[in-house]
Coordinates of C-alpha atoms in Angstrom, one line a residue:
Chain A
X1 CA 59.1 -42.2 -65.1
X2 CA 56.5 -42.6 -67.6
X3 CA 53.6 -40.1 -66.5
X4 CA 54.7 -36.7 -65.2
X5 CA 51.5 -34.6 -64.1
X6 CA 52.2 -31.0 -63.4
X7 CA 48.9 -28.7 -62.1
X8 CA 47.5 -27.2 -58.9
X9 CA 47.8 -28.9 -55.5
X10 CA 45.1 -26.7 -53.6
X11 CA 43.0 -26.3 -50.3
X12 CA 39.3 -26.1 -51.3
X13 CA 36.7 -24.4 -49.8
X14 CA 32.9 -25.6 -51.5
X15 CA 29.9 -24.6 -51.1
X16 CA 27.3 -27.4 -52.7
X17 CA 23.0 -26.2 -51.5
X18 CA 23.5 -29.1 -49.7
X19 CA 26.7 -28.4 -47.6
X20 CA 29.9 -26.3 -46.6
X21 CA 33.6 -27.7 -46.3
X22 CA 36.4 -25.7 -45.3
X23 CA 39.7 -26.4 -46.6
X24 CA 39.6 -29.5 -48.2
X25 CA 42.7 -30.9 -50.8
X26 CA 41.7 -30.2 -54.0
X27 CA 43.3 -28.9 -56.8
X28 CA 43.9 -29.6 -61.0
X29 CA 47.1 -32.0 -60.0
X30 CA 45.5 -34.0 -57.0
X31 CA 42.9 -34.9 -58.8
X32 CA 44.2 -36.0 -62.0
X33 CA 47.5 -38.0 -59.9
X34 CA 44.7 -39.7 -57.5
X35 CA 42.8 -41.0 -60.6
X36 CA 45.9 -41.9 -62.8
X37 CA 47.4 -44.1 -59.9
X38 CA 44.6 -46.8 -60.6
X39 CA 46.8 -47.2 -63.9
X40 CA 49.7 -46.0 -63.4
X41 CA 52.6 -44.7 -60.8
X42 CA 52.9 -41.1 -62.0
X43 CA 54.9 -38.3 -60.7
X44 CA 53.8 -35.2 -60.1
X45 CA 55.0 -31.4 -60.4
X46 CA 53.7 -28.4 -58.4
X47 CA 53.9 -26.6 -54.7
X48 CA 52.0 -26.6 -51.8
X49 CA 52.7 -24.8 -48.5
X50 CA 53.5 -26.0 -45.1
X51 CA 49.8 -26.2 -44.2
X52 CA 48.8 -29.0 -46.9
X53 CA 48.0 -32.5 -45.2
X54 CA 50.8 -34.2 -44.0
X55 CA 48.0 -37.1 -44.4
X56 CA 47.6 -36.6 -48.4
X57 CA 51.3 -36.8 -49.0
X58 CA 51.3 -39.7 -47.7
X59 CA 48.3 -41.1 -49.5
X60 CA 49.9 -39.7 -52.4
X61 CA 52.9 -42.1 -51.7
X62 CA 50.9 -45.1 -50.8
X63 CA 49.1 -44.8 -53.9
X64 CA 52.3 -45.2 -55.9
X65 CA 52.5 -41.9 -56.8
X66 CA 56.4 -40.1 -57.2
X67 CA 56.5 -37.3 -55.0
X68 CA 59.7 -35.7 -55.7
X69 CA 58.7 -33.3 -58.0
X70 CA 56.6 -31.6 -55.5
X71 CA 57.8 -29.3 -53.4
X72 CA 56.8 -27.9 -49.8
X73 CA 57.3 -24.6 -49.2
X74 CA 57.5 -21.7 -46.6
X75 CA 54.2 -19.9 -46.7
X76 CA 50.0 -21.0 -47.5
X77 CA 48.9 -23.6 -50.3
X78 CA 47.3 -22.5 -52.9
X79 CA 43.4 -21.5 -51.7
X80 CA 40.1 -21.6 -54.1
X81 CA 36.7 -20.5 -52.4
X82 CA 34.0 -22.2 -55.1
X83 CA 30.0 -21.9 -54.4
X84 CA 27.8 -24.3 -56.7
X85 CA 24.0 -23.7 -57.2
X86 CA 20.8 -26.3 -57.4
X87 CA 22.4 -26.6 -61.1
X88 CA 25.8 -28.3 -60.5
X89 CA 27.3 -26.9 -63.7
X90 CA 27.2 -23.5 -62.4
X91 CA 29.9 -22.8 -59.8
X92 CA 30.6 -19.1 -58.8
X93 CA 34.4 -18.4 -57.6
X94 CA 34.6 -16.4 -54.5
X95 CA 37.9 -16.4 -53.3
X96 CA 41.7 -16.8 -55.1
X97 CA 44.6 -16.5 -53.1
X98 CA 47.5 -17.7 -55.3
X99 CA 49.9 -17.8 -52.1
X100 CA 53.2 -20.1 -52.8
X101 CA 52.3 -20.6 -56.3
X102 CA 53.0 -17.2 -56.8
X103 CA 56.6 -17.4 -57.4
X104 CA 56.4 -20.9 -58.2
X105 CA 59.6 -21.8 -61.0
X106 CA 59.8 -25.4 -61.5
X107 CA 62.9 -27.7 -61.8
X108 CA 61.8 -31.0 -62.8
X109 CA 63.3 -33.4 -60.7
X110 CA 66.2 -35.1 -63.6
X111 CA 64.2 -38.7 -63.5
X112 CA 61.2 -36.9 -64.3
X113 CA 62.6 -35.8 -68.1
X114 CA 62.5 -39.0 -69.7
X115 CA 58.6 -39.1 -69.4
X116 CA 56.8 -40.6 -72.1
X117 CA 53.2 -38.8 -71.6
X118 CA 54.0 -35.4 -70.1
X119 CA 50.2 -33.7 -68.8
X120 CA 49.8 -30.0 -68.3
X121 CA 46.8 -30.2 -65.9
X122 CA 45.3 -26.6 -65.3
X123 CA 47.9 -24.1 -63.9
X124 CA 49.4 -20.8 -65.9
X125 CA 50.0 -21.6 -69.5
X126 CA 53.6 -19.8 -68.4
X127 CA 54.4 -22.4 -66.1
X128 CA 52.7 -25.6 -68.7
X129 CA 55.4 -23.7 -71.6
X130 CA 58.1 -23.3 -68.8
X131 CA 57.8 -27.5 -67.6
X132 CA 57.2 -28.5 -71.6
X133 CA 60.6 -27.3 -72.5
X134 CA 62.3 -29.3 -69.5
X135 CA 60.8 -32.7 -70.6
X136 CA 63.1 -34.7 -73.6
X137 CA 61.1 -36.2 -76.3
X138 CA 57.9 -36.7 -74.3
X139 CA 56.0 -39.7 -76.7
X140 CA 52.5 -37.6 -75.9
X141 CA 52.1 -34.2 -74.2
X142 CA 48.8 -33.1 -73.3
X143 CA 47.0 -29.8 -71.7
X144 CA 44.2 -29.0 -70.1
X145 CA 43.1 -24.9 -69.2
X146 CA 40.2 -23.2 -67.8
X147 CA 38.3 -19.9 -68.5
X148 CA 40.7 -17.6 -66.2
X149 CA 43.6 -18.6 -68.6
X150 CA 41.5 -17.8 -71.5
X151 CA 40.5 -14.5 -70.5
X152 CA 44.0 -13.4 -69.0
X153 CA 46.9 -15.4 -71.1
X154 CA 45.0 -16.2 -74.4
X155 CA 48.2 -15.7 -76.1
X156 CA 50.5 -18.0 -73.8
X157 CA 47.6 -20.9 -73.9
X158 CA 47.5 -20.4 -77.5
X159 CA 51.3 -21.1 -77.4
X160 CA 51.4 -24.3 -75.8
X161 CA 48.4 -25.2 -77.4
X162 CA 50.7 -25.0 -80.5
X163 CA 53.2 -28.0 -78.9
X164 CA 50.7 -30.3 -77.5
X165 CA 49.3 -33.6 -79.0
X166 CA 45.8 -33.6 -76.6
X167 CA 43.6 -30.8 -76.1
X168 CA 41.0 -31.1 -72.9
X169 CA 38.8 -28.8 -72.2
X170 CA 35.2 -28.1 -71.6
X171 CA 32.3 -27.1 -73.5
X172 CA 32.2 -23.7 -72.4
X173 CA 36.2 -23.5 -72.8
X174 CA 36.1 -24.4 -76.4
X175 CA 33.4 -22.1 -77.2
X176 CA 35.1 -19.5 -75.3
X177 CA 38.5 -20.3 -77.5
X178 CA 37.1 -20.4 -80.8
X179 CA 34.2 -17.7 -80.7
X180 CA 31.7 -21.1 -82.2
X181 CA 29.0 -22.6 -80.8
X182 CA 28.6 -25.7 -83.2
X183 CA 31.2 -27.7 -80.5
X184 CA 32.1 -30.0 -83.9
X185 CA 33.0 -27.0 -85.4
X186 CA 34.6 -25.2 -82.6
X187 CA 36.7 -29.1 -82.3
X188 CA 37.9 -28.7 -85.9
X189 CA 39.4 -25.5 -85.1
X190 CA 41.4 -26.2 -82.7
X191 CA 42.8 -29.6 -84.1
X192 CA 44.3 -27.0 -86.1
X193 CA 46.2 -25.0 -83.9
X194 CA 48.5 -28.0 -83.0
X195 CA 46.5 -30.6 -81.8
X196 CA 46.0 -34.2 -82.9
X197 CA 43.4 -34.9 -80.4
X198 CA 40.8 -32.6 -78.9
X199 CA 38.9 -33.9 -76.2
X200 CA 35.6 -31.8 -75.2
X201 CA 34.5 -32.4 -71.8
X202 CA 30.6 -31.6 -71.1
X203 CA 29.9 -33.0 -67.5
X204 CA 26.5 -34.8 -67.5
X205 CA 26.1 -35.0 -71.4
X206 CA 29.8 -37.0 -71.2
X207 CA 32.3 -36.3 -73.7
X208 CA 33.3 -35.7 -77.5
X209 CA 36.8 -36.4 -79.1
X210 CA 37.9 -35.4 -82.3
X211 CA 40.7 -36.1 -84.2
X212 CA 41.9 -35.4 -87.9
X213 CA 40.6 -39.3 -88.3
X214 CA 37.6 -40.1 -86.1
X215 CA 35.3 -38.6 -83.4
X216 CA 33.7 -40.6 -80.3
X217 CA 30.9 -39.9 -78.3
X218 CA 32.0 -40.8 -74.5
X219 CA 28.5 -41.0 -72.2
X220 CA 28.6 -39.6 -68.8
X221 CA 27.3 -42.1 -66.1
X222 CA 24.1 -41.1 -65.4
X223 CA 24.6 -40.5 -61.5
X224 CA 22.0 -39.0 -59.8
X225 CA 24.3 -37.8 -56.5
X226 CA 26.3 -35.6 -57.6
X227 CA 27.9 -34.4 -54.0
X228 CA 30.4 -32.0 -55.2
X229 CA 31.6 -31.8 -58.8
X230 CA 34.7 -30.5 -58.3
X231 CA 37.9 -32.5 -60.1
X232 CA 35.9 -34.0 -62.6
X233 CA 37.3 -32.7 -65.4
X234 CA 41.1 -33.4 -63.8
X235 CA 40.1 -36.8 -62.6
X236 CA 38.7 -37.3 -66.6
X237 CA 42.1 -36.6 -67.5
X238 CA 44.0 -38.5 -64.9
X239 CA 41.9 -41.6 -65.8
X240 CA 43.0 -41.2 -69.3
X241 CA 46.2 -40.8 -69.1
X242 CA 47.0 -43.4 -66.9
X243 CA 44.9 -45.4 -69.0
X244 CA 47.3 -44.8 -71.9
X245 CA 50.5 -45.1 -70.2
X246 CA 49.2 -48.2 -68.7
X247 CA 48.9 -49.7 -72.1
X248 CA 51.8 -47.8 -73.6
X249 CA 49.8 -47.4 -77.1
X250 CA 47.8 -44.5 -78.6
X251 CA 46.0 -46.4 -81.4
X252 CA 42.5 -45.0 -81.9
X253 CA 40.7 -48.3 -80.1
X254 CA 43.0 -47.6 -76.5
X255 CA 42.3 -43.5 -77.3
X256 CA 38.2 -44.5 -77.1
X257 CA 38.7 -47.2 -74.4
X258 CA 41.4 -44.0 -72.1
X259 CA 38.1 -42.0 -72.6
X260 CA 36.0 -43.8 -71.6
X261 CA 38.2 -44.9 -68.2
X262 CA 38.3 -40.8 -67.8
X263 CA 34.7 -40.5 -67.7
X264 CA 34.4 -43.7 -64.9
X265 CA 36.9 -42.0 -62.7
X266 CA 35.0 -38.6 -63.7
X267 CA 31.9 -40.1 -62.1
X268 CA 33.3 -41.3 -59.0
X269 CA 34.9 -38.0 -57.8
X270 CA 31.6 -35.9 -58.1
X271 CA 29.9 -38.7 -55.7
X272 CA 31.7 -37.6 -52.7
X273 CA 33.4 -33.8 -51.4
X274 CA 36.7 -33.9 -52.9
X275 CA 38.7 -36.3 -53.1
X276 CA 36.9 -38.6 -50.5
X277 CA 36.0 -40.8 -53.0
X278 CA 39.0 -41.6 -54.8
X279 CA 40.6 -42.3 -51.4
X280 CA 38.5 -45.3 -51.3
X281 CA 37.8 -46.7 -54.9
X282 CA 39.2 -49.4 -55.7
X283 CA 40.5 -51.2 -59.3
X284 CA 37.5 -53.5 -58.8
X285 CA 34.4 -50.5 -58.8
X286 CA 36.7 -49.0 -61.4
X287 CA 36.3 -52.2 -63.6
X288 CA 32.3 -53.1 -62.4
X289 CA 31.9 -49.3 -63.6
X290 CA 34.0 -49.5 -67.5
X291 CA 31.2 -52.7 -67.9
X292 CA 28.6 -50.7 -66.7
X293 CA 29.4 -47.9 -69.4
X294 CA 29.6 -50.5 -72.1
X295 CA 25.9 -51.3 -71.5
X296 CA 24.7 -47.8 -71.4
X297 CA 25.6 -47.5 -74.9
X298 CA 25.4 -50.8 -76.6
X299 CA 22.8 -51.2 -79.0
Chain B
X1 CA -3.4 -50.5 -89.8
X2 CA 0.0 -51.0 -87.0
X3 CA 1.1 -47.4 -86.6
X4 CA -1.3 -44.2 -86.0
X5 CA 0.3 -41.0 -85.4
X6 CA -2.2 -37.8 -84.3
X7 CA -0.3 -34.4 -84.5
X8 CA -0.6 -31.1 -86.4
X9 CA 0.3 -30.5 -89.5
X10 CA 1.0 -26.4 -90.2
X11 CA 2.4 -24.1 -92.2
X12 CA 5.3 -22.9 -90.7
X13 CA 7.6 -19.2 -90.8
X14 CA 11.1 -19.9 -89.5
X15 CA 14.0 -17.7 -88.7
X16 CA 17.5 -18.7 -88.7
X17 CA 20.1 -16.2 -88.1
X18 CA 21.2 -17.3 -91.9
X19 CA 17.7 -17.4 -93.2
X20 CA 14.2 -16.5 -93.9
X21 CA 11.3 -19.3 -95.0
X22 CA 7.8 -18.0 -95.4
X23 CA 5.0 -21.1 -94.7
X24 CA 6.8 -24.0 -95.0
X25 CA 5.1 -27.2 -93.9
X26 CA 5.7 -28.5 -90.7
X27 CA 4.1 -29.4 -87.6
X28 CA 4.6 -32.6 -85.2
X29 CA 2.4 -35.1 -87.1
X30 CA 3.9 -34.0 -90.6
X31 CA 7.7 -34.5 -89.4
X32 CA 7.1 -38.1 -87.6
X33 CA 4.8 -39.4 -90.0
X34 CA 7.5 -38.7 -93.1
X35 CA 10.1 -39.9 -90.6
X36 CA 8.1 -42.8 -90.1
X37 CA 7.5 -44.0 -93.5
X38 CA 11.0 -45.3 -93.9
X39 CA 10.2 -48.0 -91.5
X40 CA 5.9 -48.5 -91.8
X41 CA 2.7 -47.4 -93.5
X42 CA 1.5 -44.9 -90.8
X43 CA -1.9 -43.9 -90.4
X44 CA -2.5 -39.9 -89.4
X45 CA -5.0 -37.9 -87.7
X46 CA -5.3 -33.9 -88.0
X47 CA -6.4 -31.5 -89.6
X48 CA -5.6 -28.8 -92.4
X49 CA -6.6 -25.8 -94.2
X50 CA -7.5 -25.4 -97.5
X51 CA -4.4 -23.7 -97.9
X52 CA -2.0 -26.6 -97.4
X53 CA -0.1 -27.7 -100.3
X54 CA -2.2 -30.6 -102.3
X55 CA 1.8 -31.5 -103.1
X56 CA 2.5 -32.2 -99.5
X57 CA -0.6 -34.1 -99.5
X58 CA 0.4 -36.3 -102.6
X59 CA 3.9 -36.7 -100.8
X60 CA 2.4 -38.4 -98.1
X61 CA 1.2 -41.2 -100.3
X62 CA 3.7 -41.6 -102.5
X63 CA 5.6 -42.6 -99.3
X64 CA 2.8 -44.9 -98.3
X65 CA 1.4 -42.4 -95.7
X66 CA -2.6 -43.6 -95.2
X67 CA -3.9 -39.9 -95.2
X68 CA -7.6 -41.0 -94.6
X69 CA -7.8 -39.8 -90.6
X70 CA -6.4 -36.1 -92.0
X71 CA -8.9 -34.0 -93.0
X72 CA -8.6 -31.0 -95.1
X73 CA -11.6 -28.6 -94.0
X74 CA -12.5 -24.9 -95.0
X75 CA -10.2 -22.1 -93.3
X76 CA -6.8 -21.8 -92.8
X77 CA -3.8 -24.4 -91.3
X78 CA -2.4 -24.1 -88.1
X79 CA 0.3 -21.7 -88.7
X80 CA 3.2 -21.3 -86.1
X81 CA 6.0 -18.6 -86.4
X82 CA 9.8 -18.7 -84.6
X83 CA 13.2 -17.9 -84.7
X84 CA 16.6 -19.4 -83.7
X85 CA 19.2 -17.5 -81.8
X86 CA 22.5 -18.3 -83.0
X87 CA 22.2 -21.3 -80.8
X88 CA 20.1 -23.6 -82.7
X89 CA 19.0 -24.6 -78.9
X90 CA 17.5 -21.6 -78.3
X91 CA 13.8 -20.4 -79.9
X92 CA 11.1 -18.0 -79.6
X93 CA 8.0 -17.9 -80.6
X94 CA 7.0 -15.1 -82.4
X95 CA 3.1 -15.8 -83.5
X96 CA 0.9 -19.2 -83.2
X97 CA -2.4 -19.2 -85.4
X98 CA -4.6 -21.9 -84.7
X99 CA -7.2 -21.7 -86.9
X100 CA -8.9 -24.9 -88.4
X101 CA -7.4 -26.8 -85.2
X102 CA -9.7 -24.5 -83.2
X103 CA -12.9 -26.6 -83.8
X104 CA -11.2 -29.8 -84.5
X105 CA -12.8 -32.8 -82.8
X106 CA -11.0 -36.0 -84.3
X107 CA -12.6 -39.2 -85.7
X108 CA -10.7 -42.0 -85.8
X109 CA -11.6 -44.1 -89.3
X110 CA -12.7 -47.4 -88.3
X111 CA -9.3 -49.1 -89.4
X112 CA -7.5 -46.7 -87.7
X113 CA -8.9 -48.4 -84.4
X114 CA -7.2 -52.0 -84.3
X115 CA -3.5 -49.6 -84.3
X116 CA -0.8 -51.7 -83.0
X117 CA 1.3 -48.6 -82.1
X118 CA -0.2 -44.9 -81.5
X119 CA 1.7 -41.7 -81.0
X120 CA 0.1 -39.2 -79.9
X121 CA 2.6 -36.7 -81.6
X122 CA 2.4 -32.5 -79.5
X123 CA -0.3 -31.8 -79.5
X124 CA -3.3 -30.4 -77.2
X125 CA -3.3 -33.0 -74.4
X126 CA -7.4 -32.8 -74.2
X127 CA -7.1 -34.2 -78.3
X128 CA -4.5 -37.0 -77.0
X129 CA -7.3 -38.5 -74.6
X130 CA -10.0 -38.0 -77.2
X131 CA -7.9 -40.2 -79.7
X132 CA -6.7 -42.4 -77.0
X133 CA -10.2 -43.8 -76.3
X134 CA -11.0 -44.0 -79.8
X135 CA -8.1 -47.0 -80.2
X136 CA -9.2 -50.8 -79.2
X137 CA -6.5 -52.1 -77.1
X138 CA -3.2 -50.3 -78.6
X139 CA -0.3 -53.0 -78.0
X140 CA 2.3 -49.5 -77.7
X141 CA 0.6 -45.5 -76.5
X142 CA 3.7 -42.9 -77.2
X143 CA 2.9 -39.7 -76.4
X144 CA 4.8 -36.5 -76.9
X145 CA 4.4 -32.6 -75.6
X146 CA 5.9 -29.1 -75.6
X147 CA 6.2 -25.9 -72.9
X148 CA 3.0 -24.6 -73.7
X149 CA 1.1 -27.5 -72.5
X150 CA 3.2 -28.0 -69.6
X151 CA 2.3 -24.8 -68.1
X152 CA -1.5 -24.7 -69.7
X153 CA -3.2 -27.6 -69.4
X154 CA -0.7 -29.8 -67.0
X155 CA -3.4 -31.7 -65.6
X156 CA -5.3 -33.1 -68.9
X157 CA -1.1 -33.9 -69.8
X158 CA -0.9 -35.9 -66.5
X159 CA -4.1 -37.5 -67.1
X160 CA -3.0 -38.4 -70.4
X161 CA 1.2 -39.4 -69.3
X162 CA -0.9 -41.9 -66.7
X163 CA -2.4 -44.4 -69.2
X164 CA 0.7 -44.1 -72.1
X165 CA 3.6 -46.4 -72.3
X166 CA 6.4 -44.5 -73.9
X167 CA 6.9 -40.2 -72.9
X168 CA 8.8 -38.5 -75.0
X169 CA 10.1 -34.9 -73.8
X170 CA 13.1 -32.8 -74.3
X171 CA 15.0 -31.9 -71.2
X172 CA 13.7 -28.7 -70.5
X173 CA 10.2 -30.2 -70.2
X174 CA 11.4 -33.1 -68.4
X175 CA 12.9 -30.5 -65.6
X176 CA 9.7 -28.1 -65.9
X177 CA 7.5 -30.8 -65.1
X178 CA 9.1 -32.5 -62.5
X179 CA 10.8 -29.5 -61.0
X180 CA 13.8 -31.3 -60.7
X181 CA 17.4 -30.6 -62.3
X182 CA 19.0 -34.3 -62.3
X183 CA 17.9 -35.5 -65.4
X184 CA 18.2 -38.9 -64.2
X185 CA 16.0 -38.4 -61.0
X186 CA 13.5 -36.1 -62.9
X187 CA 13.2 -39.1 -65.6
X188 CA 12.7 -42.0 -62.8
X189 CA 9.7 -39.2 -61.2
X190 CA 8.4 -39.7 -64.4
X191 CA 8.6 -43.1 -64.9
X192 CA 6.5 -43.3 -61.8
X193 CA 3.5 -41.1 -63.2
X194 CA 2.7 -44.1 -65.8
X195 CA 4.8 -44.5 -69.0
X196 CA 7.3 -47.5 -68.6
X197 CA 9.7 -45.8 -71.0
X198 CA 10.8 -42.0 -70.5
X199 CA 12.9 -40.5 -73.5
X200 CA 14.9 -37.6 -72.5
X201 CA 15.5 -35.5 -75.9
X202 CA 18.5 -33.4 -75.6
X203 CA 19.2 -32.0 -79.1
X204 CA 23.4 -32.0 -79.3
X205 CA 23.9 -34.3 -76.6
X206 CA 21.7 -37.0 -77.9
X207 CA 18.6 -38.5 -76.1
X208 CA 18.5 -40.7 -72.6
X209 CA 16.2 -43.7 -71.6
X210 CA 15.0 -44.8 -68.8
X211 CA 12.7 -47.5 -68.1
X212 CA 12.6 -49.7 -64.3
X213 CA 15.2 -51.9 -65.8
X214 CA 17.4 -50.5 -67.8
X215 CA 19.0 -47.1 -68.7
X216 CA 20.5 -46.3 -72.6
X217 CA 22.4 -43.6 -74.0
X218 CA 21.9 -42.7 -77.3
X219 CA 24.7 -40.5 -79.0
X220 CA 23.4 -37.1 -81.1
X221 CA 25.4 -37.7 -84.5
X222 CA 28.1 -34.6 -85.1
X223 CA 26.2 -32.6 -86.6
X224 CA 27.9 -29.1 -88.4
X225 CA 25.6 -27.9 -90.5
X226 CA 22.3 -27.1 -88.5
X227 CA 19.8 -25.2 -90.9
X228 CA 16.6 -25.4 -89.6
X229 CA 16.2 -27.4 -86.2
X230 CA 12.6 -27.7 -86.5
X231 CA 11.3 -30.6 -86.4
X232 CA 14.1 -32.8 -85.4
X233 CA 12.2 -34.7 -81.7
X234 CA 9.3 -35.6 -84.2
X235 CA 11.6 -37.1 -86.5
X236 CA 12.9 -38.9 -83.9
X237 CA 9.8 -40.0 -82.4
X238 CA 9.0 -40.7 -85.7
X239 CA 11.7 -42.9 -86.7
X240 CA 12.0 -44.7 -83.5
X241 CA 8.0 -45.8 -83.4
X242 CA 7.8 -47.0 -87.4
X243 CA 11.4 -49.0 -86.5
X244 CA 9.7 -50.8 -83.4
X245 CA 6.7 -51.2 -85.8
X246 CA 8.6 -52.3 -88.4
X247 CA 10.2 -54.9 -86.3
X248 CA 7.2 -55.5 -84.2
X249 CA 9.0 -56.5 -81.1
X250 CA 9.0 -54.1 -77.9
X251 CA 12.0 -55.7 -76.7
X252 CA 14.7 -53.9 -75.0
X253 CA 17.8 -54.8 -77.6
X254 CA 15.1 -53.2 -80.5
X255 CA 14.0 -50.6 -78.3
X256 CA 17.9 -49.1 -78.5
X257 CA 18.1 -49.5 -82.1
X258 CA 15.1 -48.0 -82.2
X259 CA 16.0 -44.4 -80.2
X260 CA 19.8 -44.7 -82.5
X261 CA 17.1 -44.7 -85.7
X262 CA 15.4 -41.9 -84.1
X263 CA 18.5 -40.1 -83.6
X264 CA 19.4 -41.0 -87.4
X265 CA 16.1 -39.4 -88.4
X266 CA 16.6 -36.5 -86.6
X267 CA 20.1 -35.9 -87.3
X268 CA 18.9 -35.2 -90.9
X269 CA 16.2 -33.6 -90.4
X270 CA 17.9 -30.8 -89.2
X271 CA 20.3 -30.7 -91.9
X272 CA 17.8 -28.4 -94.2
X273 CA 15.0 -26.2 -94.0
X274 CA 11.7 -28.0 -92.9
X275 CA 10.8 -31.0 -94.8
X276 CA 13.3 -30.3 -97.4
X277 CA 16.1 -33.0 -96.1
X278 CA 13.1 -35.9 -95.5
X279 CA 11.5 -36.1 -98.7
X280 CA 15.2 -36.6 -100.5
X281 CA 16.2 -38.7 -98.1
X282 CA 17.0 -42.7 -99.1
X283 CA 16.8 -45.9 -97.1
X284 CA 20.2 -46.6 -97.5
X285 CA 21.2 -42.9 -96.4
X286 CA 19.5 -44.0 -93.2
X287 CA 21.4 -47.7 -92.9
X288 CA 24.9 -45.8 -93.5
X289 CA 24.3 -43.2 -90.8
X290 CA 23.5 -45.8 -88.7
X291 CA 26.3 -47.7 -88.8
X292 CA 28.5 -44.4 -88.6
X293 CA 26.0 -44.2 -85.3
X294 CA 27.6 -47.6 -84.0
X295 CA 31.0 -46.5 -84.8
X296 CA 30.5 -42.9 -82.9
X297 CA 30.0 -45.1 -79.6
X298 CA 32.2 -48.2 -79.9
X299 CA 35.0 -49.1 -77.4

C-alpha cells in the first residue's frame, strides 16, 4: 500500500444557476481516490451508509482503488446540501447532516500502515490526528482542511498541522489561518508551523507552492464551463499525490510537475456534476491536458 | 519616432494603511512611459500644470523619454486622490481634480505621426480617438481604460476598442464591460469587439491573454512588500509595448516575453511609493527578475 487517502465519502446535493442534483457521490475522499487512481492504486479510509451506490464501490474497485479500509455501515452517508451563485467561487452550505460519520473511529486496515504518502483529505482534524498516529513511518504525510475546521477545531487543525509535510489549502483558508492577506506572507507562516510544503489553492487564478527553498506558480486551465466546482480542490490533491507516489520521488522538479497534474485533474472535475467526469477521463485527456498546460505558460 | 504613449501625467495623494504621500507624481502616461524607457525612446502626449516638478520633467529625458508632445500649460496638474484598504486590491477614490486636462485638445508633433506602436495609456476615450487619427498608419494601437470610463462614456470606449489592436483591462473591467463573470468568455466577447489581443490584468494572480489563437498565462511575481500599488497596469503596459518595440516583432513567442516584462515592470513598481522604485531601477534588475519569472513557472 503506498497511498492511503482518508476524508469524506458523501451524498451531494448542488445547486449550480444552471441546475439541481439530488444526492449525488461526492465527498473530500471520493474525489481525491477517483483522481489519484490515474497514478496510482490507493486505498482509502472513511464510512459511508447503507444508502451510498452499490455502483461507486464498484467503480471504486475497477479503478484500482483498495477498498478495505472503508467501511459500510448501519444508518445514512454523510449528506452536504451546497448552492453556488453566477460567481462559482461562492458556494453557500445549506444543509449538514453528519449521519454515520458521527461516531466514526477508524482502524486502519493492518496493510494500510506501511503507507509511504499518508493524505488527510478534509474530515475532523480529530479523526486526521486519530489515523496519523496508526500509520508507521509514512515517507510523506499531507492534510488538507476547510473553513468549518478553522472556525470550530482551530486548535486540533493546528495540531496536525504540526506533523504534516504538505499543507493544502485555499486562498481564503490560509488567510483565515494566519489573519494575512499578502497570501506569500500568509505561506511563510505556516511553513512554519510544521510544514515543508504549503500548497495554496485559488480556483481559476490556479495555484501557489511554497517551500523553505522555492515557490511555483501552477496556472488554472482557463475553462470556460465550469458545471459544478465541487472536488476541485480534493481532485487537486488526489492528482498530486498520486502523481508523487507514481514516481516515488519528492525532488522539487516531480513537486512542480505533482502540481501541475493536480490542477489538470482540478479542471476536469468542475466540467461535469460530480464526479461524472472523472468516471470517464481517461490517462490519454489527462496527458493531451499536462501538454496543454505547458503551453499556457511557456514563454 | 516607434513608440508614442498618450496618458495623464498628475500629481497624486495616496493612502496606504502604513502611509501618507502628499502630490506625488503619477498618472498613466508617467508610469508606462518610465516603464517603457528600459526597452525604447518613447514619445508622450499630455498635458501638465505649472506645478509639476521641472525634476520629473528632466527625469524623463535623462531616460531618453522625447517629452516634445507633453505640454506644460498655465494652471494646475491633474490631481487624483485614493486610498488602499488593507487589501492592496481594493481602492477608493477620495477626490479627482482635472484641471489643465479640462481644456486639453492634443497635437501630435509631426514626428510623433509615423509611430510604429501607440498606446493610448487611461485616459478619456474621446482623447484616445482624437490621437488615434492623428497617427499615419500605426503598425501596433494599445489601448488602455479604467471604471470611470466604463460607466461614463462606454460608447466613445467601444468606438475607440473597435479600431485598436491590443486591450488592456483589469478584470473587474473586463467583467463590467462584458457583463460576464468567466474571465475567459468575457475576454473572447472582447476579442470579438475589435482588438486581436485582450490582456486581462489581475494584480496578484498575474495577467491572462487571449488572442483567436492562442491563450498565455502570465505569473504575478511573489510579491510581500506592497507599498504603494499605484501604478503597477501602466507599468506593465508599459514594459510590455517598449519590449515588443524594442524587439520590433509582433510575433506570438515575443508577445509572451513581452506581458512576463510587463509583469517584471509591475512587480516593481509596486514595491515603493509612486515613481520612487522606477527611477532606481537598473536593466539588469529587470533581466534577473525575469529569469526568476521563468523559474516561478517551469515544470
Amino acid at each position: 500500500m503506498s497511498l492511503v487517502i482518508v476524508g469524506t465519502f458523501n451524498l451531494d446535493t448542488i445547486e449550480t444557476p444552471q441546475e439541481r442534483r439530488e444526492r449525488i457521490v461526492g465527498g473530500s475522499g471520493t474525489y481525491c481516490c477517483l483522481a489519484a487512481s490515474f497514478f496510482t492504486a490507493p486505498g482509502i479510509v472513511g464510512v459511508v451508509g447503507e444508502d451510498f451506490p452499490k455502483d461507486t464501490l464498484e467503480l471504486f474497485k475497477a479503478k484500482g482503488i483498495d477498498t478495505e479500509g472503508l467501511l459500510v455501515k448501519p444508518g445514512k452517508t454523510f449528506f452536504w446540501e451546497g448552492r453556488y451563485e453566477d460567481d462559482p467561487n461562492k458556494r453557500t452550505t445549506i444543509a449538514t447532516e453528519v449521519n454515520v460519520l458521527k461516531s466514526f473511529r477508524p482502524q486502519l486496515p493492518d496493510h494500510y500502515r506501511g503507507a509511504d504518502i499518508l493524505f488527510l483529505a478534509n474530515i475532523d482534524p480529530e479523526l486526521q490526528e486519530d489515523i496519523l498516529a496508526q500509520v508507521n513511518n509514512p515517507r510523506l504525510v499531507a492534510m488538507d482542511t476547510m473553513n468549518y475546521w478553522i472556525q470550530t477545531r482551530a486548535a486540533s487543525l493546528l495540531n496536525v498541522l504540526n506533523k504534516v509535510d504538505v499543507f493544502f489549502a485555499n486562498d481564503e483558508e490560509v488567510r483565515m489561518l494566519t489573519d494575512e492577506l499578502n497570501l506569500i506572507t500568509a505561506g511563510k507562516r505556516l511553513l512554519e508551523k510544521g510544514p515543508s510544503l504549503v500548497v495554496i489553492k485559488k480556483g481559476e487564478h490556479g495555484a501557489l507552492l511554497l517551500s523553505k527553498d522555492f515557490v511555483f506558480v501552477a496556472p488554472a486551465y482557463p475553462s470556460e464551463t465550469v458545471l459544478d466546482p465541487t472536488g476541485a480542490g480534493d481532485s487537486f490533491g488526489g492528482g498530486f499525490l498520486g502523481y508523487l507516489d507514481n514516481v516515488d520521488s519528492y525532488a522539487e522538479g516531480d513537486i512542480r510537475k505533482a502540481a501541475v497534474y493536480g490542477s489538470v485533474l482540478a479542471s476536469f472535475t468542475i466540467e461535469k456534476f460530480g464526479i461524472d467526469r472523472l468516471e470517464s477521463l481517461s490517462s490519454d485527456e489527462i496527458e493531451n491536458r499536462f501538454a496543454e498546460f505547458q503551453k499556457l505558460v511557456s514563454f
